[in-house]
Short mmCIF file of C-alpha atoms and ligand atoms in Angstrom, two decimals:
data_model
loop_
_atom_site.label_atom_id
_atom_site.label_comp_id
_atom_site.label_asym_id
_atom_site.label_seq_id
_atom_site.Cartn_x
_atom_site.Cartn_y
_atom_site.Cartn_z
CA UNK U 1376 31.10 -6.91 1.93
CA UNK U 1377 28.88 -3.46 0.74
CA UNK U 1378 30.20 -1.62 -2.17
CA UNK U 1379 27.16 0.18 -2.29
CA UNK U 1380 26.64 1.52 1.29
CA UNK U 1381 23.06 3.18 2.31
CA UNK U 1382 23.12 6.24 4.12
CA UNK U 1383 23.40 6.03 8.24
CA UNK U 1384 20.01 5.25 9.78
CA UNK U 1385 18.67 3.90 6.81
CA UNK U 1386 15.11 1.77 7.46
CA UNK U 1387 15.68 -1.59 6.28
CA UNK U 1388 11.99 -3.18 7.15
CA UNK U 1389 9.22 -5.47 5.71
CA UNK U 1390 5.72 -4.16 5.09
CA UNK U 1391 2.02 -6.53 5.99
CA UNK U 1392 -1.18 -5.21 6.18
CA UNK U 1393 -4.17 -6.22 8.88
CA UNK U 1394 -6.53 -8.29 6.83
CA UNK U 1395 -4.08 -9.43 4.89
CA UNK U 1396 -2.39 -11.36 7.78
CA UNK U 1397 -4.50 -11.01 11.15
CA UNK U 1398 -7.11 -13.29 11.09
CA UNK U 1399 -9.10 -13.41 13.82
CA UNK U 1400 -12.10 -11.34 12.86
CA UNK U 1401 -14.48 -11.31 15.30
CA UNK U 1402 -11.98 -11.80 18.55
CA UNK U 1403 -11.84 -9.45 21.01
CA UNK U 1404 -14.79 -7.08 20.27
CA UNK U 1405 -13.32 -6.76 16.20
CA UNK U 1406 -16.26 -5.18 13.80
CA UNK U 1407 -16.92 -6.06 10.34
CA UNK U 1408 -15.02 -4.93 7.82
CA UNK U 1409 -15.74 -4.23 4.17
CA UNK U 1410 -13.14 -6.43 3.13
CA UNK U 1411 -14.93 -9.66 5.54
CA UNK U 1412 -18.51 -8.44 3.91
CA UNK U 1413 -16.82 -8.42 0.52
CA UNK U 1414 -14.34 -11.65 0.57
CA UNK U 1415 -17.31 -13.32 2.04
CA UNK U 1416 -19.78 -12.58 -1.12
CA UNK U 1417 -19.46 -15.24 -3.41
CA UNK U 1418 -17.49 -14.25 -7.08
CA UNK U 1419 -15.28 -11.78 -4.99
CA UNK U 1420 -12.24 -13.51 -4.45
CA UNK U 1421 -10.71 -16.71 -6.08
CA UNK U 1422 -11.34 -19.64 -4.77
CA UNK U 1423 -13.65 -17.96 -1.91
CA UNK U 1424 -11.30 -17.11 -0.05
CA UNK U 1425 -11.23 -14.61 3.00
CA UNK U 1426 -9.26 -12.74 5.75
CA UNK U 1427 -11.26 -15.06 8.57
CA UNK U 1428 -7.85 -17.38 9.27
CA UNK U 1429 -5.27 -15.89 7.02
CA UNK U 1430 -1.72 -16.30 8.58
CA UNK U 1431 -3.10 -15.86 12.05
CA UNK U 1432 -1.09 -13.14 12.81
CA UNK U 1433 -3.04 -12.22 15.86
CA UNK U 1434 -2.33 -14.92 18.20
CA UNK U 1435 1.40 -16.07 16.52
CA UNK U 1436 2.40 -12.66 16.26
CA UNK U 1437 5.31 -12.97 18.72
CA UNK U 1438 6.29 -15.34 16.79
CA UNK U 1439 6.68 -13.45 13.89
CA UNK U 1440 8.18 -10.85 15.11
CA UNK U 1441 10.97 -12.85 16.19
CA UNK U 1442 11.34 -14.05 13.16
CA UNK U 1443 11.78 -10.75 12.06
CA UNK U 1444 14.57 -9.89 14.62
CA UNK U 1445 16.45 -13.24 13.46
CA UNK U 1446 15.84 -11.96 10.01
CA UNK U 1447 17.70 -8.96 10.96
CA UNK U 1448 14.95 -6.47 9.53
CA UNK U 1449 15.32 -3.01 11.91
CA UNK U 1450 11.55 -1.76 10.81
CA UNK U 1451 7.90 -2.86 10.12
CA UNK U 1452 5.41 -1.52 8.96
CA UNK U 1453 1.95 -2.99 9.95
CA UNK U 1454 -1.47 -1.79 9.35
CA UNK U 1455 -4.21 -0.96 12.13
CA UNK U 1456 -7.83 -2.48 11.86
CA UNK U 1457 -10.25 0.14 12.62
CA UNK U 1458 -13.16 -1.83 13.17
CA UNK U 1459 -10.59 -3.80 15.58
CA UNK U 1460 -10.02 -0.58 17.66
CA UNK U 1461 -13.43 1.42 16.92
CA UNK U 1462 -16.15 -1.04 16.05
CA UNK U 1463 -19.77 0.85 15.67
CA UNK U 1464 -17.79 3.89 16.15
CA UNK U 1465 -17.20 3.25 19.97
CA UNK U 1466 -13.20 2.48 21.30
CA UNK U 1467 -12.47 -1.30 21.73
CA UNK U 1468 -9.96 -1.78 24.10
CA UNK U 1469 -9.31 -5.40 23.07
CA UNK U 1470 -8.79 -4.51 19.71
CA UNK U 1471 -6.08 -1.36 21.39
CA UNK U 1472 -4.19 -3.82 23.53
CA UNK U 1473 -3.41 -6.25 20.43
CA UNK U 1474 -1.58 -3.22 18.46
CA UNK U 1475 -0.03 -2.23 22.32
CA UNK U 1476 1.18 -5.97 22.69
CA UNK U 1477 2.46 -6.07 18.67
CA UNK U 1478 4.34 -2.46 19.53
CA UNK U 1479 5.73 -3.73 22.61
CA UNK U 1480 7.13 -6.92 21.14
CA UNK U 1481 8.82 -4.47 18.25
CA UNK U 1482 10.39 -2.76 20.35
CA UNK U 1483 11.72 -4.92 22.50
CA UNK U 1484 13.45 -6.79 19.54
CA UNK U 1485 14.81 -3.41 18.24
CA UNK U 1486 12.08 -3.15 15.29
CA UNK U 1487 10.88 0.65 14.86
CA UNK U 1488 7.19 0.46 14.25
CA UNK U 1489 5.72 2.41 11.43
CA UNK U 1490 1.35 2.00 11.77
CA UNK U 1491 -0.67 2.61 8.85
CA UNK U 1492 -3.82 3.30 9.98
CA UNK U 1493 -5.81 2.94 7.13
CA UNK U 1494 -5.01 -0.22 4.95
CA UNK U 1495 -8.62 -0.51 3.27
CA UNK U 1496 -10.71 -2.33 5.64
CA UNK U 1497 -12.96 0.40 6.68
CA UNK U 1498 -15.86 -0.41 9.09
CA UNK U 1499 -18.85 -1.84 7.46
CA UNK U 1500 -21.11 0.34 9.53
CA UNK U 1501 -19.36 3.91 7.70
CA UNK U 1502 -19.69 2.06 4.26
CA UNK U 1503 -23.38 1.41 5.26
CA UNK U 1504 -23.56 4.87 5.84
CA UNK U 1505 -22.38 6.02 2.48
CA UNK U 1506 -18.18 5.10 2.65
CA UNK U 1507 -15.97 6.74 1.35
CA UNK U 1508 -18.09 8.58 -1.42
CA UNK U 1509 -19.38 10.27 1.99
CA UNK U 1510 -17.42 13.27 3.07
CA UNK U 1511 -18.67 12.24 6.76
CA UNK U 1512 -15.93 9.08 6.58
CA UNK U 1513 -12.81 11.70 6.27
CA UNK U 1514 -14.25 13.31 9.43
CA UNK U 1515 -14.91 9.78 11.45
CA UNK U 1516 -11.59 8.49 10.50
CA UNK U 1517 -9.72 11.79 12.14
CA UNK U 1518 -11.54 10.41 14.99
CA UNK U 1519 -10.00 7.04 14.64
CA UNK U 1520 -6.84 8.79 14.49
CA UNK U 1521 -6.89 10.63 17.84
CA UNK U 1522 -7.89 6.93 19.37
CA UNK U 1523 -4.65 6.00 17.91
CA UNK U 1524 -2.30 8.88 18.76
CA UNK U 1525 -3.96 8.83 22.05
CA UNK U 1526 -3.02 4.96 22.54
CA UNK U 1527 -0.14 4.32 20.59
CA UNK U 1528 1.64 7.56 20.58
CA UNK U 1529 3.80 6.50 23.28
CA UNK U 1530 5.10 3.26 21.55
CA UNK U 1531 4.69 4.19 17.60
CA UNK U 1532 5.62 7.90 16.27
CA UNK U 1533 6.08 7.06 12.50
CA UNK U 1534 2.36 6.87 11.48
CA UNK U 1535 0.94 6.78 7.57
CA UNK U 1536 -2.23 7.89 6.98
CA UNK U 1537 -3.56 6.22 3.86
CA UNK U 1538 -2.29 3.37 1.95
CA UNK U 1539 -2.62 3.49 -1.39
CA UNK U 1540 -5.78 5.82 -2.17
CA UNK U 1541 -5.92 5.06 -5.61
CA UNK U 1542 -6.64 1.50 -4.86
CA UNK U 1543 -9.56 2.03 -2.24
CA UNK U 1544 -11.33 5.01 -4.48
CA UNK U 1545 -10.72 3.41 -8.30
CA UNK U 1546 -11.28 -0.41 -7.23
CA UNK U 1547 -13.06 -0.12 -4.46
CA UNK U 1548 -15.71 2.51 -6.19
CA UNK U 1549 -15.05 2.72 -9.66
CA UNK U 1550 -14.09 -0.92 -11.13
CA UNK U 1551 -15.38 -3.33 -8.28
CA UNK U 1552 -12.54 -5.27 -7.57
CA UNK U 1553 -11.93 -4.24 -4.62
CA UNK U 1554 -14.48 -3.70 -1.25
CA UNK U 1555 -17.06 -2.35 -1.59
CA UNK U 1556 -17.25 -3.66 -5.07
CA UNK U 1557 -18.86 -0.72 -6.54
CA UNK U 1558 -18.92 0.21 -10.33
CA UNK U 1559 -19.55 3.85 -10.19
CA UNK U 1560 -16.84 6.22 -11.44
CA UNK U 1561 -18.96 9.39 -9.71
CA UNK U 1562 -18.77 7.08 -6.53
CA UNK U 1563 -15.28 6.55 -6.93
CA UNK U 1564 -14.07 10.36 -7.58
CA UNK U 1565 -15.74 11.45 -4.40
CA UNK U 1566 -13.77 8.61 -2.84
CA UNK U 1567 -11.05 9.56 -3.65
CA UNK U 1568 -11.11 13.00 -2.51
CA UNK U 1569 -12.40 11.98 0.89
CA UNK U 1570 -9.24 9.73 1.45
CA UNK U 1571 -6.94 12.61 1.09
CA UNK U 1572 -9.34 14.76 3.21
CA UNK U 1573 -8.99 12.05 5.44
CA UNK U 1574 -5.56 12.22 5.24
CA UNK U 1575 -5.81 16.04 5.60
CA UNK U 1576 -7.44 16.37 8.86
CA UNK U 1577 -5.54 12.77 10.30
CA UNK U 1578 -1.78 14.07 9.82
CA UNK U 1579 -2.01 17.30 12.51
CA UNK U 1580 -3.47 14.65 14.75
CA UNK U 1581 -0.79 11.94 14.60
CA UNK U 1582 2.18 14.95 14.46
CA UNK U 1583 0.93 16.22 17.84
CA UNK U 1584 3.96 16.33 19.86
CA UNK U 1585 6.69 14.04 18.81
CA UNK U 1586 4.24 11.93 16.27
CA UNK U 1587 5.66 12.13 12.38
CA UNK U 1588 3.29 10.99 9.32
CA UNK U 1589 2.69 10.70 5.99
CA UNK U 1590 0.79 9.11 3.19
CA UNK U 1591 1.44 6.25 1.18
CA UNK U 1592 0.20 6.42 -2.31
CA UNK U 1593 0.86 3.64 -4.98
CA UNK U 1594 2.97 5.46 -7.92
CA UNK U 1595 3.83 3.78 -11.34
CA UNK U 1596 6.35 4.86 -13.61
CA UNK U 1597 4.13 5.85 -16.94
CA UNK U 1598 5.24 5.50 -20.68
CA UNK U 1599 3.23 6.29 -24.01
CA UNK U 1600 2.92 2.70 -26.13
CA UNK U 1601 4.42 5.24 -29.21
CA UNK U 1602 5.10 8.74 -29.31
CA UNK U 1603 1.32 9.21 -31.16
CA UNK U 1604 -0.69 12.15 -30.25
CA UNK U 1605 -3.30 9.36 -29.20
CA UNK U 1606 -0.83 7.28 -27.14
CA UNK U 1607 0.72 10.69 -25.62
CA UNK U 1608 -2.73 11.96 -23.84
CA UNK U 1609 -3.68 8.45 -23.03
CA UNK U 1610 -0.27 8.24 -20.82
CA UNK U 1611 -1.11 11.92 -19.90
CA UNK U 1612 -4.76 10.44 -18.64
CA UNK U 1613 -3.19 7.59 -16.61
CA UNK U 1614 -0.39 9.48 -15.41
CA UNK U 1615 -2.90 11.83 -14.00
CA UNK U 1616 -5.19 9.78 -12.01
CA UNK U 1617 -2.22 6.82 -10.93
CA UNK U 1618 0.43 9.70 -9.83
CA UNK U 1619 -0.28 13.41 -10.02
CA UNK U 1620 -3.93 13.43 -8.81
CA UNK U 1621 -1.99 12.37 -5.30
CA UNK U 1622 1.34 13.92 -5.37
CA UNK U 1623 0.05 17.51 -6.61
CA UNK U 1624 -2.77 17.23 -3.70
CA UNK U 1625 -0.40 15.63 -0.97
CA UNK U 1626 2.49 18.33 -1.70
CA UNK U 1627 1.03 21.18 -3.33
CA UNK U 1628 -2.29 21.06 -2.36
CA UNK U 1629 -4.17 21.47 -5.49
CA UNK U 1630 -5.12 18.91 -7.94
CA UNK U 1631 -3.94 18.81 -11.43
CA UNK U 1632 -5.92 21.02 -13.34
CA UNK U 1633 -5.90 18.64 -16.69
CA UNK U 1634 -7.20 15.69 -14.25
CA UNK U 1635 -9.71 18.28 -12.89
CA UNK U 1636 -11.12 18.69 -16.32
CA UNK U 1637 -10.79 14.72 -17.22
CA UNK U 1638 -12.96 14.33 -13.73
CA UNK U 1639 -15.46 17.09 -14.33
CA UNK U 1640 -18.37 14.76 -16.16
CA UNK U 1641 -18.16 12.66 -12.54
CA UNK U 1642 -19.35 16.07 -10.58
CA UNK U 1643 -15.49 16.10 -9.40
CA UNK U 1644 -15.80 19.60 -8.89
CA UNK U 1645 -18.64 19.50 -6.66
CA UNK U 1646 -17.02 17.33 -4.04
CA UNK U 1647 -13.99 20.00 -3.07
CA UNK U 1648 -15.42 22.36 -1.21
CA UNK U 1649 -13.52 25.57 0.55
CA UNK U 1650 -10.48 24.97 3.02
CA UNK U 1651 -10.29 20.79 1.90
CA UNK U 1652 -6.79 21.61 -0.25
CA UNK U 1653 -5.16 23.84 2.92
CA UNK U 1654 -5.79 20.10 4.85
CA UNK U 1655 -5.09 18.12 2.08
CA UNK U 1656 -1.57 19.92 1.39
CA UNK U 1657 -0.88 20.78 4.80
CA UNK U 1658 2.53 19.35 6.61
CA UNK U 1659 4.03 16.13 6.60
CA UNK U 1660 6.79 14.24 7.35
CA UNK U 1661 7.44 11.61 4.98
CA UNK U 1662 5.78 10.65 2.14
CA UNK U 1663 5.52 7.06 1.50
CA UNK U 1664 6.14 5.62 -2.44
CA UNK U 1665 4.52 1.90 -2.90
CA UNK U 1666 6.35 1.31 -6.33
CA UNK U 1667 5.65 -2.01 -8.68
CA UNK U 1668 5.72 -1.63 -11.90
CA UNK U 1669 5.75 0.84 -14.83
CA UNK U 1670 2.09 1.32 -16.69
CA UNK U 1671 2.76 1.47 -20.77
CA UNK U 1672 0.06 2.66 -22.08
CA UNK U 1673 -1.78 3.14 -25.28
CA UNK U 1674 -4.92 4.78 -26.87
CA UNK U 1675 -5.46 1.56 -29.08
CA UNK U 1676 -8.93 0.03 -27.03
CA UNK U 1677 -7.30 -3.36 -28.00
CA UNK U 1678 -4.75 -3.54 -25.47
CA UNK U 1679 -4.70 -5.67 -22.13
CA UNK U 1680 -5.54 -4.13 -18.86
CA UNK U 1681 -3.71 -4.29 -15.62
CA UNK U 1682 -4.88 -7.42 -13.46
CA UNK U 1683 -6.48 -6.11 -10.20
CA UNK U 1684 -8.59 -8.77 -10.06
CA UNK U 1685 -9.34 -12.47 -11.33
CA UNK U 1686 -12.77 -11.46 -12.37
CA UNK U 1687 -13.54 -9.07 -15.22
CA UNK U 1688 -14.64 -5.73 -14.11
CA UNK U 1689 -15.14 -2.39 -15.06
CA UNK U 1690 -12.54 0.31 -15.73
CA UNK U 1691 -10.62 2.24 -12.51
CA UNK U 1692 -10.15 4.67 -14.75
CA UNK U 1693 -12.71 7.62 -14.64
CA UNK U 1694 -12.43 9.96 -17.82
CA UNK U 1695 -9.81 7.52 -19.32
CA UNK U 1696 -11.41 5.69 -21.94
CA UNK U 1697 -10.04 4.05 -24.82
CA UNK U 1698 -7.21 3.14 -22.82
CA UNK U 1699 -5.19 -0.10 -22.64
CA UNK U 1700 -1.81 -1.31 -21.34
CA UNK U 1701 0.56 -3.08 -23.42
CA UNK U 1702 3.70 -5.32 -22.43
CA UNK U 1703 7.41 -3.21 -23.24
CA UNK U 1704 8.90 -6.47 -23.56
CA UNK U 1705 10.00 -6.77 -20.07
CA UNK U 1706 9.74 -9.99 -17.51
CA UNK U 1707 6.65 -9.97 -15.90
CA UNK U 1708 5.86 -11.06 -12.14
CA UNK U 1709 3.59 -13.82 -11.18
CA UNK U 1710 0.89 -10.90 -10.76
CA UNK U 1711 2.13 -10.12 -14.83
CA UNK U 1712 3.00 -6.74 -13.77
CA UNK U 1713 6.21 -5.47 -15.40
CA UNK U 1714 9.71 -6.46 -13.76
CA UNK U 1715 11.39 -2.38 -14.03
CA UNK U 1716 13.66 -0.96 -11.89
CA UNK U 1717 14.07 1.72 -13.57
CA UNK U 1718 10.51 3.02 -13.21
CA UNK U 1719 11.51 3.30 -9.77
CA UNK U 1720 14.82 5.68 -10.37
CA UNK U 1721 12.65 7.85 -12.58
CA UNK U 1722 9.34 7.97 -10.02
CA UNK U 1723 11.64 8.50 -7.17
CA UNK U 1724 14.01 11.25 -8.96
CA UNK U 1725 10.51 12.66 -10.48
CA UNK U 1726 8.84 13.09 -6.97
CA UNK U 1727 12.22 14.49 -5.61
CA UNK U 1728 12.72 17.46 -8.68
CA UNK U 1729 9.21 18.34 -9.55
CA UNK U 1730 7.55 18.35 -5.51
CA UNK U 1731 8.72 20.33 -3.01
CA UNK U 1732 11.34 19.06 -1.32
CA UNK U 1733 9.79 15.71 1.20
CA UNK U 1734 11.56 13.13 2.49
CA UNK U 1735 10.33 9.74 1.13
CA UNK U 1736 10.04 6.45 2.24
CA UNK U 1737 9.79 2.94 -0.20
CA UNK U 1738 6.71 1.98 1.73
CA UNK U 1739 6.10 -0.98 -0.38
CA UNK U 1740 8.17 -2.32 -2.96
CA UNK U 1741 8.26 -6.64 -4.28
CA UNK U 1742 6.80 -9.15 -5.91
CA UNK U 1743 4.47 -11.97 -6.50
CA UNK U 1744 6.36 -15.67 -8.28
CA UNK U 1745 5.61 -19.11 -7.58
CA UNK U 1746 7.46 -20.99 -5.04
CA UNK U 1747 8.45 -24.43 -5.11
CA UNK U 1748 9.68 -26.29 -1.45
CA UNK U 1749 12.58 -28.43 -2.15
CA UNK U 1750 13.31 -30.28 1.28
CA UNK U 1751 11.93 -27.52 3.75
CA UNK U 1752 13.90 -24.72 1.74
CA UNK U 1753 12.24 -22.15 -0.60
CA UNK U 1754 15.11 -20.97 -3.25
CA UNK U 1755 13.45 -17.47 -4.62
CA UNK U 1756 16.08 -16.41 -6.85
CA UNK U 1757 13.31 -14.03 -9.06
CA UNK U 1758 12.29 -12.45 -6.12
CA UNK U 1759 15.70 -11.79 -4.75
CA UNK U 1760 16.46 -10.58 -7.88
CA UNK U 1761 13.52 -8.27 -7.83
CA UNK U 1762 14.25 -6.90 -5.03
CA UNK U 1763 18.47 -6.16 -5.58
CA UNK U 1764 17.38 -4.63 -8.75
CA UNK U 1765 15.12 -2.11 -7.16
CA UNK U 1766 17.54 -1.70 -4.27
CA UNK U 1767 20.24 -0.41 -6.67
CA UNK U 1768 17.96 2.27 -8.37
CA UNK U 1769 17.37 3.27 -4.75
CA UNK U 1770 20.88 3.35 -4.44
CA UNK U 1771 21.44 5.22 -7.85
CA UNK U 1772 18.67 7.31 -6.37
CA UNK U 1773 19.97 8.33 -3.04
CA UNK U 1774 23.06 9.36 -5.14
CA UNK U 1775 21.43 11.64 -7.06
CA UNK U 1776 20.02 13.40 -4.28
CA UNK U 1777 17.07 11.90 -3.58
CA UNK U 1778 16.03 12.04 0.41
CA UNK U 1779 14.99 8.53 0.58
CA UNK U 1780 15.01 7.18 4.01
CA UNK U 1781 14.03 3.47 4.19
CA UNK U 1782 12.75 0.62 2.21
CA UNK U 1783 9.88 -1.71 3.34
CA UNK U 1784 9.56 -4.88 1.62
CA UNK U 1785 6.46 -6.68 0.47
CA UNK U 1786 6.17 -8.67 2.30
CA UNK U 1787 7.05 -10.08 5.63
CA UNK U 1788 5.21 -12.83 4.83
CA UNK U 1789 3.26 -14.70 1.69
CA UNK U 1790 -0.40 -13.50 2.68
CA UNK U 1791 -3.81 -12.87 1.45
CA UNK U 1792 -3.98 -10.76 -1.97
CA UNK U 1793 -7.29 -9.49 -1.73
CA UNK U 1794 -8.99 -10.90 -4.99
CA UNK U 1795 -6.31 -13.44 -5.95
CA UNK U 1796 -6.73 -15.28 -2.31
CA UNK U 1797 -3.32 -17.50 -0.98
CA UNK U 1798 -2.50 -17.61 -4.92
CA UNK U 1799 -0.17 -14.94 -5.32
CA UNK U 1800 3.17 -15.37 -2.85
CA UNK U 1801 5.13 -11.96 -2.05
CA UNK U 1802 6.48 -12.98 0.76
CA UNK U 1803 10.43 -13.36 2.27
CA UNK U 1804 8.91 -16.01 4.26
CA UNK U 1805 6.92 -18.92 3.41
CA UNK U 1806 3.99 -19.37 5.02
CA UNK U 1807 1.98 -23.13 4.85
CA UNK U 1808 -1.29 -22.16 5.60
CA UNK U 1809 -2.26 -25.99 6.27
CA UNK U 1810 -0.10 -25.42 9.27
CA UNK U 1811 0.77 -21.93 9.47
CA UNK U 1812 4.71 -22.84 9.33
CA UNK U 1813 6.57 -20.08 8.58
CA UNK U 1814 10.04 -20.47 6.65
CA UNK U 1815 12.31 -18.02 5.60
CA UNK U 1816 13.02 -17.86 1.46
CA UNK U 1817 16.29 -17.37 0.45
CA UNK U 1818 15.32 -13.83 -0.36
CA UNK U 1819 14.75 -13.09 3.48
CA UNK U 1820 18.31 -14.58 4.55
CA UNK U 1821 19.74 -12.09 1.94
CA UNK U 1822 17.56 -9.12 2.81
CA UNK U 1823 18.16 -9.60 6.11
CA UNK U 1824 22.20 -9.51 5.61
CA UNK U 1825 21.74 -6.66 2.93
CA UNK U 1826 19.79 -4.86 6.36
CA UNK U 1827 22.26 -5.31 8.80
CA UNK U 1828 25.28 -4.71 6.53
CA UNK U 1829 23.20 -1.61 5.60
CA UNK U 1830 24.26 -2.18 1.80
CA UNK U 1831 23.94 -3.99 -1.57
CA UNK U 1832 27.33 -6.18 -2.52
O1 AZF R 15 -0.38 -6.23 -4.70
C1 AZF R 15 0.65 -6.27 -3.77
C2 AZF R 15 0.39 -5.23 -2.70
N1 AZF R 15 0.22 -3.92 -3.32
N2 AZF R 15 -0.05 -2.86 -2.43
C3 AZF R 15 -1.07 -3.09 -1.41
C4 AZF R 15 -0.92 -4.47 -0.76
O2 AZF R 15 -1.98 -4.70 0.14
C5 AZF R 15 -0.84 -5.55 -1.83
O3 AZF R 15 -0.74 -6.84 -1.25
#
């Protein structure tokens, strides 16, 4: 029974991501990754853990995309390895025919595949060669792209670019939780450029013909601790470089000037150079919205920071010193991020009145709580109820005129959480990694009737 219907043709999917799930690094002709080089350097990842087995998506992959189908999911969205397809910059045709194989079995279940093509394991041969922080990378991975359209264009035609930039430039570069592990904000503002270049010069590629793309940047709803002057510009800092450092670039193609001037001690200004913001804000599709959590933040150097990573590390947050998150008295996930759906209304409505007009996609949206198995069955109640809340503010959304088109849960499948290892569970579905069962939570029975009934009770 739907009270709340979702518009006709609405996506109902689950998101993974490559490393995260694959396994199988060096089958078939795969290169090395930044994510194997990093997860394999001891004090990287709790535990030790790496990407080498994970859920062995690459051989069981059928599998779980019949799962999927019995699920009653009508979309996934998967990543692409690019040291699977272009290893040492040449085209692997091993690596080709496993994303051929996983499109195929989509579609013959009646699962639309969405590819993200870049998902943060860049080749370990371009990081050698200066990563991201080298404006060389945005021009190889257009490359990369035109392998892609060229081989997948006939199976997969909703394509996103980059998933969350923020992520790969400010840990990856900046605080060292993320590969590469570097602790250089100058490093990491170059970065972060480069991905949207990247972007940029990708998106014409992948829209050749009937091909339609996007982005997918991580956005956080953003409140001031108090209504202080401090507290004010601190939110205005993080608000800059989490949300409008992307969205102004992606759909106006210019970056905030404010964040500009916060940026300019890192030689920001020397990395943009003439005709990058034309690319950068040229046309898409779609835009893509991976939504969590809401950031409160205040000026007080006290505070707590957000948990990227087990370890301590620096600050992702270039230019944003004496900054620190504090609780607003909400639940908190497993991950301690902030249980608010309402961050999601006002980040989704926010996008939809201040950006020209896009339509937009929840490319990632659930969360992380510790599972107990009673007798084979998985009862996820906080997750379901994580996820139904954030439904209905895509629901309240939608009826305030937002063009939202789909919602991809994370995740398919419990997986590997880059620093946090097998600790942290978002998935519908169980997965034993002793045995590499896979059983469907609670939360997956009900998504899966909430897809096919296109509606929330
Ligand atoms: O932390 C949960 C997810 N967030 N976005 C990127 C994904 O790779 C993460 O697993």
């Amino acid at each position: 029974m739907t009270t709340r219907g979702f518009p006709e043709g609405f996506a109902w999917g689950v998101a993974t991501s490559a490393y995260q799930i694959e396994g199988s690094t060096a089958a078939d002709g795969r290169g090395t990754s930044i994510w194997d080089t990093f997860a394999h350097t001891p004090g990287r990842v709790l535990n030790g853990e790496n990407g080498d087995v994970a859920n062995d998506h690459y051989t069981r992959y059928a599998e779980d995309v019949a799962l999927m189908a019995s699920l009653g999911v009508g979309a996934y969205r998967f990543s692409l390895s690019w040291p699977r397809i272009m290893p040492g910059g040449t085209v692997n045709q091993g690596g080709l025919d496993f994303y051929r194989r996983l499109a195929d079995t989509l579609l013959e279940a009646g699962i639309t595949p969405y590819a993200t093509l870049y998902h943060w394991d860049l080749p370990q041969e371009l990081e050698d060669a200066g990563g991201w922080p080298a404006r060389d990378t945005a021009y190889r991975f257009a490359d990369y792209a035109a392998v892609v359209r060229e081989a997948l264009g006939d199976r997969v035609k909703h394509w996103f670019t980059v998933n969350e930039p923020w992520c790969s430039a400010f840990l990856g570069y900046a605080s060292g939780d993320h590969a590469p592990g570097l602790r250089s904000p100058e490093l990491a503002v170059r970065a972060a450029h480069h991905l949207l270049l990247a972007h940029g010069l990708a998106a014409p590629v992948l829209r050749e013909g009937d091909g339609l793309a996007g982005a997918a940047p991580n956005l956080y709803a953003v409140s001031p601790a108090s209504d202080s002057e401090l507290d004010l510009d601190a939110a205005r800092r993080i608000d800059g470089l989490q949300n409008r450092f992307f969205l102004d670039a992606l759909l106006r193609g210019s970056y905030p000037e404010d964040v500009v001037r916060d940026l300019a001690p890192f030689g920001f200004e020397d990395v943009v150079q003439a005709g990058d913001m034309e690319l950068i804000g040229g046309p898409i599709d779609f835009l893509g919205v991976n939504y969590y959590s809401r950031h409160t933040v205040s000026a007080e150097s006290d505070g707590g920071v957000v948990a990227t990573s087990p370890f301590a590390s620096a600050s992702p947050w270039p230019g944003a010193s004496h900054v620190s998150f504090v609780h607003g008295g909400r639940p908190v996930t497993d991950m301690g991020w902030e249980v608010d759906p309402g961050g999601l209304h006002e980040i989704l409505t926010r996008v939809a009145k201040e950006y020209p007009s896009v339509p937009l996609y929840i490319t990632e949206n659930g969360a992380a709580y510790v599972d107990t198995v009673v007798d084979g069955e998985i009862d996820d109640h906080e997750r379901l109820s994580y996820i139904e809340a954030h439904l209905a503010a895509c629901h309240d959304a939608i009826a305030d005129g937002v063009p939202l088109k789909g919602y991809f849960a994370w995740s398919f499948m419990d997986n590997f959480e880059w620093g946090w290892g097998y600790g942290k569970r978002f998935g519908l579905v169980h997965v034993d990694y002793e045995t590499q069962k896979r059983t469907p939570k609670s939360s997956a029975r009900w998504y899966g009737q909430i897809s096919r009934q296109n509606g929330l009770p």
